[in-house]
Amino acid sequence: MTQGQIKEHISKVHARHYNWETKGTAFDYAHDLWDTALQCIEHKDTADKTELAKQTHDILHSTGSLAKCLTDNFRKLVIIHHVRGLTTSRTIDFILPDETLKDVTPFHVFKFSNVCGYDNIKNFLLMRVSYLRGVHN
């Protein structure tokens, strides 16, 4: 599948879930993105779980899907933890496993080892939200 075709498939998911944040359906949105990304991966039957997670992460990253999930509400969560004195790394480690956030942020689903993988998502978030550490000062 070409990059253009992948973007087209992923764009349809974004259109179906355009109001996921206000509806509180982050879990469904993330699951749909994951399922669609898997459909775009060639040879998924022979790839191991780690390789599938990396390819899923790469598809979601290259199509801008991960960036779309990085909402103002997610950033507020990060700032709240920073205000409590936590580093960005510890903040992410508190947010990702929090079951109460499964319908608040798609990253809750993306972190699983069979989706994008914890380390892939954590590294993406570290790069994208570390600047928030100084926002509350």
Tab-separated table of N, CA and C in Angstrom, residues 6-21 28-30 32-34 36 59-70 106 110:
chain	number	residue	atom	x	y	z
A	6	ILE	N	-2.418	4.887	2.394
A	6	ILE	CA	-2.456	4.773	3.856
A	6	ILE	C	-3.082	6.032	4.450
A	7	LYS	N	-2.642	7.194	3.979
A	7	LYS	CA	-3.193	8.460	4.481
A	7	LYS	C	-4.689	8.554	4.210
A	8	GLU	N	-5.106	8.067	3.052
A	8	GLU	CA	-6.525	8.085	2.710
A	8	GLU	C	-7.342	7.231	3.679
A	9	HIS	N	-6.861	6.032	3.973
A	9	HIS	CA	-7.558	5.138	4.909
A	9	HIS	C	-7.617	5.742	6.309
A	10	ILE	N	-6.506	6.284	6.754
A	10	ILE	CA	-6.449	6.884	8.092
A	10	ILE	C	-7.328	8.134	8.159
A	11	SER	N	-7.369	8.904	7.088
A	11	SER	CA	-8.215	10.109	7.055
A	11	SER	C	-9.686	9.768	7.252
A	12	LYS	N	-10.100	8.645	6.747
A	12	LYS	CA	-11.493	8.208	6.928
A	12	LYS	C	-11.793	7.942	8.404
A	13	VAL	N	-10.822	7.409	9.111
A	13	VAL	CA	-10.996	7.182	10.553
A	13	VAL	C	-11.138	8.520	11.271
A	14	HIS	N	-10.282	9.470	10.927
A	14	HIS	CA	-10.371	10.791	11.552
A	14	HIS	C	-11.739	11.424	11.278
A	15	ALA	N	-12.246	11.264	10.084
A	15	ALA	CA	-13.543	11.834	9.737
A	15	ALA	C	-14.666	11.174	10.549
A	16	ARG	N	-14.592	9.851	10.713
A	16	ARG	CA	-15.626	9.147	11.499
A	16	ARG	C	-15.615	9.547	12.970
A	17	HIS	N	-14.450	9.930	13.452
A	17	HIS	CA	-14.294	10.222	14.877
A	17	HIS	C	-13.909	11.682	15.121
A	18	TYR	N	-14.372	12.588	14.260
A	18	TYR	CA	-13.935	13.978	14.334
A	18	TYR	C	-14.215	14.617	15.691
A	19	ASN	N	-15.204	14.130	16.422
A	19	ASN	CA	-15.543	14.722	17.712
A	19	ASN	C	-15.298	13.754	18.878
A	20	TRP	N	-14.299	12.907	18.761
A	20	TRP	CA	-14.006	11.895	19.775
A	20	TRP	C	-13.725	12.496	21.142
A	21	GLU	N	-13.086	13.641	21.159
A	21	GLU	CA	-12.722	14.215	22.455
A	21	GLU	C	-13.956	14.725	23.198
A	28	ASP	N	-12.531	4.109	21.400
A	28	ASP	CA	-13.048	3.672	20.102
A	28	ASP	C	-12.235	4.269	18.951
A	29	TYR	N	-11.896	5.537	19.081
A	29	TYR	CA	-11.084	6.216	18.068
A	29	TYR	C	-9.724	5.537	17.921
A	30	ALA	N	-9.071	5.298	19.047
A	30	ALA	CA	-7.751	4.665	19.028
A	30	ALA	C	-7.826	3.257	18.457
A	32	ASP	N	-10.008	2.088	16.348
A	32	ASP	CA	-10.264	2.195	14.913
A	32	ASP	C	-8.979	2.581	14.163
A	33	LEU	N	-8.202	3.508	14.727
A	33	LEU	CA	-6.919	3.876	14.104
A	33	LEU	C	-5.988	2.669	14.059
A	34	TRP	N	-5.918	1.929	15.150
A	34	TRP	CA	-5.062	0.744	15.228
A	34	TRP	C	-5.479	-0.285	14.184
A	36	THR	N	-7.164	0.119	11.444
A	36	THR	CA	-6.912	0.620	10.096
A	36	THR	C	-5.422	0.569	9.764
A	59	ILE	N	3.123	4.262	11.083
A	59	ILE	CA	1.973	4.674	10.261
A	59	ILE	C	1.217	5.804	10.955
A	60	LEU	N	0.937	5.630	12.239
A	60	LEU	CA	0.174	6.652	12.963
A	60	LEU	C	0.973	7.948	13.092
A	61	HIS	N	2.282	7.824	13.216
A	61	HIS	CA	3.126	9.019	13.310
A	61	HIS	C	3.213	9.727	11.956
A	62	SER	N	3.486	8.974	10.905
A	62	SER	CA	3.681	9.579	9.587
A	62	SER	C	2.408	10.184	9.004
A	63	THR	N	1.256	9.706	9.449
A	63	THR	CA	-0.012	10.258	8.959
A	63	THR	C	-0.523	11.404	9.832
A	64	GLY	N	0.226	11.740	10.870
A	64	GLY	CA	-0.183	12.833	11.757
A	64	GLY	C	-1.205	12.430	12.798
A	65	SER	N	-1.511	11.156	12.867
A	65	SER	CA	-2.536	10.688	13.801
A	65	SER	C	-2.109	10.868	15.254
A	66	LEU	N	-0.861	10.584	15.556
A	66	LEU	CA	-0.400	10.755	16.939
A	66	LEU	C	-0.474	12.223	17.348
A	67	ALA	N	-0.120	13.111	16.435
A	67	ALA	CA	-0.183	14.544	16.726
A	67	ALA	C	-1.623	14.993	16.963
A	68	LYS	N	-2.577	14.429	16.221
A	68	LYS	CA	-3.991	14.775	16.415
A	68	LYS	C	-4.488	14.355	17.793
A	69	CYS	N	-3.867	13.335	18.352
A	69	CYS	CA	-4.275	12.830	19.666
A	69	CYS	C	-3.662	13.641	20.805
A	70	LEU	N	-2.724	14.474	20.484
A	70	LEU	CA	-2.044	15.298	21.479
A	70	LEU	C	-2.836	16.596	21.644
A	106	PRO	N	-6.365	8.693	23.387
A	106	PRO	CA	-6.039	7.506	22.598
A	106	PRO	C	-4.700	6.879	22.984
A	110	PHE	N	-2.777	3.155	22.556
A	110	PHE	CA	-1.554	3.064	21.758
A	110	PHE	C	-0.380	2.489	22.533
